[in-house]
Amino acid sequence: MNMNRSKQSWLLIAGTRTCMAVLLAIALVGPQPARAQEDGKPTIAPSAEATSAAAMRVETKLDELEEWIAGGEENSKKLLHWQGYLKLDDLREELDAEEPDPAVVMRILRQFRTEAKGLHMGPFRAVHNALNVWSQQLKTPKGSDLADYARAARGDHTPITQDELISERAKLRSSVQALEQSLNVTPYAGTWKEFLQWELLEPQLSDESKVTRESLTDLEIVLRRFRMNKPGLEIDAFRNVADRLEAFIPTVTWATTAKVRDASAAYDGLLKSLEEQLDRHGRQPTGETQWKVSRVYELAKQLGDSPQLVSAMHSRLSQPNLFVRVSEGMINRTAQRPVTNQQPVVDCILGTSIRGTACTQGRVTFHTQPADDQIVIQTLFTGQTASNTIGYNKPVNIYSTGTTSFNSLKQLVFTDDAFYVGAASAKAVTRTRINRISKTGGQFGRKLVEKIAWKKAGESKGQAERIAASHAETKVATGFDEQVFPAMVNGRKRYLEKVITPLMRRALKPEYLRMHSTSHGIGIDTLIARSTQLGASVPAPPLMPGHDLSFQVHESAVNNYLPLALAGVTISQDETDLAPKVTGDAPPWLNRISEVRKSAKDVTDEVVDTLEPVLADPNADSDPQEGDEGEHAFQPWSITLNNDFPASASFGDGNLAIRMRASLLASGEREFKNWDFIVTYKFVKNDNGILLRRVGKIEVLPTGFDPEWDKKMSTTKSGFRNTLAKNMNDRADRGESFPKEIPIPPITIPDLGTLTLRQIDSEAGWLTLGWGLP
C-alpha cells in the first residue's frame, strides 16, 4: 500500500506544473504474452477453387432463374423488372470480374432478402442460397493483413429499420423507468436527476421524438454523466441505462442516416478509410492512426455488422497495455514488520495451573510462489516467546522461565475475483527451566515435599515442554489467523473501492486482468480499454533484469482514458481579473488544479498568452511592433476540447508527445474549429527522478492531420497554422507558455527511502520504468 501511495503522490506532483503535465501524470500510471483469443483467430480463407465453384453455382442458378422468369416472349417485361430490382446485371459483372467486390455482392444479396412478392419461390431462393455461400467466401480475406479484412467487410452493413429502432428505444425506456422507480423510493431522486441532466434524456424516450443533431448531442452529454466516476453510478440500475444508451446512440444515428442517404455506402466509405489506416498502422503506427482505426472499430462493434473484422482487429490490436512487476524483496522491504507483544499466560499442563507473563518477539516475511493465473504469497511468522510463570499444584508452587521458538505459515491467494486466506499452520519448540519450587501451607515437611516435587518435575519436564509447545502452536496459528484475515478483508474492500468500482463506473473494468507470481515476485497484466476500444498492437519491449518495481504502459492505456476525462471540456476566461474556469464534465483532478502548487489561473494564463494574439488576428505579425506594448485589449476566450479524442499521448524515440485537440478556439467574435497542438518532451534521468525536457518546436496541425503520412494541407490552413505555430513557439521560447523542463520527483517510500531509477525507455508506443531498492 505504501508503494501505491508513493506512486499516486509522485503522479500528483507531476500534474501541478501545467495542463500538459497533468496529461503526463495520467501517462505515468518482463512483459507477458497476450492471452490467446480463440474467437479472434483469422479465418482460413477458402481456396480459389472453392470460391470459383461457388461463383459458378451462382451463375448456374442465375441462368435457371432468368430462364424461368422469361418463360417465353410475353414475359420479357417481367424479366426486365426483376433484373432491375435484383440488380442482376451488376451481379453478372461481379461474376465476370477478376476480383469481385464483396460490398456489391452483399447489396445484391440484400435485395433477394426483401419482402417483395414472389421472392419466396424456389428459383429465387436457389439464387439466394448460392449467392449467400459465395458472399461469405468473398468476405473471408485471402491475405492475413487486417486491411484485407476491412476490404472484405464492405457491404456488411444492414440498414437499421424503424422496427429495430423502436425496439432499441423500448429497451432504453425500460431501463430508464427501472432506474426512476429505484430513485423515487429515496430522498435523492431530484438530486440524481439534476446531475444526470434528466431533462435532456426524457424527451428522447418517446417513439414520436424527433432526431436532430442537437438531440444526439444531448444523448452524448447524458451518457458522459452516467459514465463519470461518481459514487453510486456503479449500481446496476445506473449502469444498465448507460449500457442501453451506448447501444441506442449508434442505432438512432444510423437509422436516421438511412432516411437521408445510402447508409450502406456510408458504412463502406468508413471501411475504405479503415483499410488505409490499418495499412498505415501496421507499417508506422501513430496517434492519429490509432484514433482513426479505433473509431471505426467501435462503430463496427456497436452495430454488429462485421463480426469477422471486429474479431480479427481485437485479436491483433487488443493486447494487454499495462504490466506491473514487484519483486519479493520489494514486498518484504515495504510490508514486513516486526512483532513485539506482551501477554498474560493462563494454562494448565499435567494438572498444574500455570500463570505468568510472556513476551513475544518475531517478524513476518513474505515469500512469493509460482502461479500462472493468481498471486500466491506464503506468509511466514517466526519468532520466540520468553515466559516467566508460576505453576500451582498443591502442595507446591513451581517458578519457571521458558523459551518457545516458533514459525507459522499462512498462504495468501489474490485474484481479480476474490482474495483467499489459507488456514495457518505452526510449529513450536519449548524449553523451560525450573528456577525454584516452594512448599505452600507452612514449613512442616518442606524439605521432603520439595525434594519429591523436584523429582517429579524433572521426570515430567520433557512431556510438559511438548504439551506447552503444542499449546503454543495453537495460540500462534490462531493469533496469526486473527491478524491476517481482517487485513485481507480490508485489502479486498480497498481493492474494490479504489480500483474496480471506479473502473466499473467508467465502463473500463478490464475484460482481461491476469495476476500471477513467481519465486521472485508478483505481476499484473491487464488491458485498460472499454469493450469498444483497442489496446496495444505490439508486445512490450524486454525489461532490464533486476528491477524491484517496474511499470510498462502502452500509450493506448492512456488514450483510452482521456476521452472519458476530457471530452468536451471547455477552458474559458470572461474577464481579465477573473481566473479561467473549467466547464463541462471535467474530472475532479482537473477542477482541483487551482488547489495544488500552481493555480488554474497561472496555468491557463499561459495558454491565453499564447493564443489570444493569434485568435484576434491570425494573419497578424507575431512580433510586437514598437508602441504596441500594453495596447491589446482583453477579449473573452475559450478552448473546447474534442469530444471523441480530446488529447493523446505517444511514447517513442525516448520522448513523450502530447497532442491536444481543440474542436473550437474562440476569442471575442472570432472562432476557429478543429486545431491541434503537439508538444514533445524528452525523458531525461535526473538522479533518481525524471526530467521532461521540451524538444523541437510546438507543432500546430488541423485535427486529423497525420504528419507521418499526410503531406498536403490547404493554403488557408497552412497560413493560419504557420502564424499560430510561430506565436506559440516564440512565447514558449521566452518561458511564457509550455515549460522547457518539467521535473518529476523520485519515488520515496516512508521507512524505506528513495527508490533508485534504473531504467527509463520510451519506444514503439511503450513507456518502461524500472526501479531498484535503495
CSV table of N, CA and C in Angstrom, one decimal, residues 653-725:
chain,number,residue,atom,x,y,z
A,653,ASP,N,11.0,6.9,-29.3
A,653,ASP,CA,12.3,7.6,-29.5
A,653,ASP,C,12.8,8.3,-28.3
A,654,GLY,N,12.4,7.8,-27.1
A,654,GLY,CA,12.8,8.4,-25.8
A,654,GLY,C,12.0,9.6,-25.4
A,655,ASN,N,10.9,9.8,-26.1
A,655,ASN,CA,10.1,11.1,-25.9
A,655,ASN,C,8.6,10.8,-25.5
A,656,LEU,N,8.0,11.8,-25.0
A,656,LEU,CA,6.5,11.8,-24.8
A,656,LEU,C,6.0,13.0,-25.6
A,657,ALA,N,5.1,12.7,-26.6
A,657,ALA,CA,4.5,13.7,-27.4
A,657,ALA,C,3.0,13.8,-27.0
A,658,ILE,N,2.6,15.0,-26.6
A,658,ILE,CA,1.2,15.2,-26.2
A,658,ILE,C,0.5,16.0,-27.2
A,659,ARG,N,-0.6,15.5,-27.7
A,659,ARG,CA,-1.4,16.2,-28.7
A,659,ARG,C,-2.8,16.6,-28.1
A,660,MET,N,-3.0,17.9,-28.1
A,660,MET,CA,-4.3,18.4,-27.6
A,660,MET,C,-5.1,18.8,-28.7
A,661,ARG,N,-6.4,18.3,-28.8
A,661,ARG,CA,-7.3,18.6,-29.9
A,661,ARG,C,-8.4,19.5,-29.5
A,662,ALA,N,-8.4,20.7,-30.1
A,662,ALA,CA,-9.4,21.7,-29.8
A,662,ALA,C,-10.4,21.7,-30.9
A,663,SER,N,-11.7,21.4,-30.5
A,663,SER,CA,-12.7,21.4,-31.5
A,663,SER,C,-13.1,22.9,-31.8
A,664,LEU,N,-12.9,23.8,-30.8
A,664,LEU,CA,-13.2,25.2,-31.0
A,664,LEU,C,-12.3,26.1,-30.3
A,665,LEU,N,-11.7,27.0,-31.0
A,665,LEU,CA,-10.9,28.1,-30.3
A,665,LEU,C,-11.7,29.4,-30.6
A,666,ALA,N,-12.0,30.1,-29.5
A,666,ALA,CA,-12.8,31.3,-29.7
A,666,ALA,C,-12.2,32.5,-28.9
A,667,SER,N,-12.2,33.7,-29.5
A,667,SER,CA,-11.8,34.9,-28.9
A,667,SER,C,-12.6,36.0,-29.4
A,668,GLY,N,-13.4,36.6,-28.5
A,668,GLY,CA,-14.3,37.6,-28.9
A,668,GLY,C,-15.4,37.0,-29.9
A,669,GLU,N,-15.5,37.6,-31.0
A,669,GLU,CA,-16.4,37.1,-32.0
A,669,GLU,C,-15.8,36.1,-33.0
A,670,ARG,N,-14.5,35.9,-32.9
A,670,ARG,CA,-13.8,35.0,-33.8
A,670,ARG,C,-13.8,33.6,-33.3
A,671,GLU,N,-14.0,32.6,-34.2
A,671,GLU,CA,-14.0,31.2,-33.9
A,671,GLU,C,-13.2,30.4,-34.9
A,672,PHE,N,-12.4,29.5,-34.4
A,672,PHE,CA,-11.6,28.6,-35.3
A,672,PHE,C,-11.8,27.2,-34.9
A,673,LYS,N,-12.2,26.3,-35.8
A,673,LYS,CA,-12.5,25.0,-35.5
A,673,LYS,C,-11.5,23.9,-35.8
A,674,ASN,N,-11.3,23.0,-34.9
A,674,ASN,CA,-10.5,21.8,-35.2
A,674,ASN,C,-9.1,22.0,-35.5
A,675,TRP,N,-8.4,22.5,-34.4
A,675,TRP,CA,-6.9,22.7,-34.5
A,675,TRP,C,-6.3,21.9,-33.3
A,676,ASP,N,-5.1,21.3,-33.6
A,676,ASP,CA,-4.4,20.5,-32.6
A,676,ASP,C,-3.0,21.2,-32.3
A,677,PHE,N,-2.6,20.9,-31.0
A,677,PHE,CA,-1.2,21.4,-30.6
A,677,PHE,C,-0.4,20.2,-30.1
A,678,ILE,N,0.8,20.0,-30.6
A,678,ILE,CA,1.6,18.9,-30.3
A,678,ILE,C,2.9,19.4,-29.6
A,679,VAL,N,3.1,19.0,-28.4
A,679,VAL,CA,4.3,19.4,-27.6
A,679,VAL,C,5.1,18.1,-27.3
A,680,THR,N,6.4,18.1,-27.5
A,680,THR,CA,7.2,16.9,-27.3
A,680,THR,C,8.2,17.2,-26.2
A,681,TYR,N,8.3,16.2,-25.3
A,681,TYR,CA,9.2,16.2,-24.2
A,681,TYR,C,10.1,15.0,-24.3
A,682,LYS,N,11.4,15.2,-23.9
A,682,LYS,CA,12.3,14.0,-23.9
A,682,LYS,C,12.4,13.6,-22.4
A,683,PHE,N,12.4,12.3,-22.2
A,683,PHE,CA,12.6,11.7,-20.9
A,683,PHE,C,14.1,11.8,-20.6
A,684,VAL,N,14.5,12.4,-19.5
A,684,VAL,CA,15.9,12.5,-19.1
A,684,VAL,C,16.0,12.1,-17.6
A,685,LYS,N,16.9,11.2,-17.3
A,685,LYS,CA,17.2,10.7,-16.0
A,685,LYS,C,17.8,11.8,-15.2
A,686,ASN,N,17.2,12.1,-14.0
A,686,ASN,CA,17.6,13.3,-13.2
A,686,ASN,C,17.8,12.7,-11.8
A,687,ASP,N,19.1,12.2,-11.5
A,687,ASP,CA,19.4,11.5,-10.3
A,687,ASP,C,18.4,10.3,-10.3
A,688,ASN,N,17.5,10.2,-9.3
A,688,ASN,CA,16.5,9.1,-9.3
A,688,ASN,C,15.2,9.6,-9.7
A,689,GLY,N,15.1,10.8,-10.1
A,689,GLY,CA,13.8,11.3,-10.7
A,689,GLY,C,13.9,11.4,-12.2
A,690,ILE,N,12.9,12.0,-12.7
A,690,ILE,CA,12.8,12.2,-14.2
A,690,ILE,C,12.7,13.6,-14.5
A,691,LEU,N,13.4,14.1,-15.6
A,691,LEU,CA,13.2,15.4,-16.1
A,691,LEU,C,12.7,15.3,-17.5
A,692,LEU,N,11.5,16.0,-17.7
A,692,LEU,CA,11.0,16.1,-19.0
A,692,LEU,C,11.5,17.4,-19.7
A,693,ARG,N,12.2,17.3,-20.7
A,693,ARG,CA,12.8,18.5,-21.4
A,693,ARG,C,12.2,18.7,-22.8
A,694,ARG,N,11.6,19.8,-23.0
A,694,ARG,CA,10.9,20.1,-24.2
A,694,ARG,C,11.9,20.1,-25.4
A,695,VAL,N,11.6,19.4,-26.4
A,695,VAL,CA,12.5,19.3,-27.6
A,695,VAL,C,11.7,19.7,-28.8
A,696,GLY,N,12.4,20.3,-29.8
A,696,GLY,CA,11.8,20.6,-31.0
A,696,GLY,C,10.8,21.8,-30.9
A,697,LYS,N,10.1,22.0,-31.9
A,697,LYS,CA,9.1,23.1,-32.0
A,697,LYS,C,7.7,22.6,-31.6
A,698,ILE,N,6.9,23.4,-31.0
A,698,ILE,CA,5.5,23.1,-30.8
A,698,ILE,C,4.8,23.1,-32.2
A,699,GLU,N,4.2,22.0,-32.5
A,699,GLU,CA,3.5,21.9,-33.8
A,699,GLU,C,2.0,22.2,-33.7
A,700,VAL,N,1.5,22.8,-34.7
A,700,VAL,CA,0.1,23.1,-34.9
A,700,VAL,C,-0.4,22.5,-36.1
A,701,LEU,N,-1.5,21.7,-36.0
A,701,LEU,CA,-2.0,20.9,-37.2
A,701,LEU,C,-3.5,20.9,-37.1
A,702,PRO,N,-4.1,20.8,-38.3
A,702,PRO,CA,-5.6,20.6,-38.3
A,702,PRO,C,-5.9,19.2,-37.7
A,703,THR,N,-7.0,19.2,-37.0
A,703,THR,CA,-7.4,17.9,-36.4
A,703,THR,C,-7.5,16.8,-37.4
A,704,GLY,N,-6.9,15.7,-37.1
A,704,GLY,CA,-6.9,14.5,-38.0
A,704,GLY,C,-5.7,14.5,-39.0
A,705,PHE,N,-4.9,15.6,-39.1
A,705,PHE,CA,-3.8,15.6,-40.0
A,705,PHE,C,-2.7,14.8,-39.3
A,706,ASP,N,-2.1,13.8,-40.1
A,706,ASP,CA,-1.1,13.0,-39.5
A,706,ASP,C,0.2,13.3,-40.2
A,707,PRO,N,1.2,14.0,-39.5
A,707,PRO,CA,2.4,14.4,-40.2
A,707,PRO,C,3.2,13.3,-40.7
A,708,GLU,N,3.0,12.1,-40.2
A,708,GLU,CA,3.8,10.9,-40.6
A,708,GLU,C,3.3,10.4,-42.0
A,709,TRP,N,2.1,10.7,-42.3
A,709,TRP,CA,1.5,10.2,-43.5
A,709,TRP,C,0.9,11.2,-44.5
A,710,ASP,N,0.3,12.2,-43.9
A,710,ASP,CA,-0.4,13.3,-44.7
A,710,ASP,C,0.7,14.3,-45.1
A,711,LYS,N,0.7,14.6,-46.4
A,711,LYS,CA,1.7,15.6,-46.9
A,711,LYS,C,1.2,16.9,-47.4
A,712,LYS,N,-0.1,16.9,-47.7
A,712,LYS,CA,-0.7,18.1,-48.3
A,712,LYS,C,-1.7,18.8,-47.3
A,713,MET,N,-1.7,20.1,-47.3
A,713,MET,CA,-2.6,20.9,-46.5
A,713,MET,C,-3.0,22.1,-47.3
A,714,SER,N,-4.3,22.5,-47.1
A,714,SER,CA,-4.8,23.7,-47.9
A,714,SER,C,-4.0,24.9,-47.6
A,715,THR,N,-4.0,25.8,-48.6
A,715,THR,CA,-3.2,27.1,-48.4
A,715,THR,C,-3.7,27.9,-47.2
A,716,THR,N,-5.0,27.9,-47.1
A,716,THR,CA,-5.6,28.7,-46.0
A,716,THR,C,-5.2,28.1,-44.6
A,717,LYS,N,-5.3,26.8,-44.5
A,717,LYS,CA,-4.9,26.2,-43.2
A,717,LYS,C,-3.4,26.3,-43.0
A,718,SER,N,-2.7,26.2,-44.0
A,718,SER,CA,-1.2,26.3,-43.9
A,718,SER,C,-0.8,27.6,-43.4
A,719,GLY,N,-1.4,28.7,-43.9
A,719,GLY,CA,-1.1,30.0,-43.5
A,719,GLY,C,-1.5,30.3,-42.0
A,720,PHE,N,-2.7,29.9,-41.6
A,720,PHE,CA,-3.1,30.0,-40.2
A,720,PHE,C,-2.2,29.2,-39.3
A,721,ARG,N,-1.9,28.0,-39.7
A,721,ARG,CA,-1.0,27.1,-38.9
A,721,ARG,C,0.3,27.7,-38.7
A,722,ASN,N,0.9,28.3,-39.7
A,722,ASN,CA,2.3,28.8,-39.6
A,722,ASN,C,2.3,30.0,-38.6
A,723,THR,N,1.2,30.9,-38.7
A,723,THR,CA,1.2,32.0,-37.8
A,723,THR,C,0.9,31.6,-36.4
A,724,LEU,N,0.0,30.7,-36.2
A,724,LEU,CA,-0.3,30.2,-34.8
A,724,LEU,C,0.9,29.5,-34.2
A,725,ALA,N,1.6,28.7,-35.0
A,725,ALA,CA,2.8,28.0,-34.5
A,725,ALA,C,3.9,28.9,-34.2
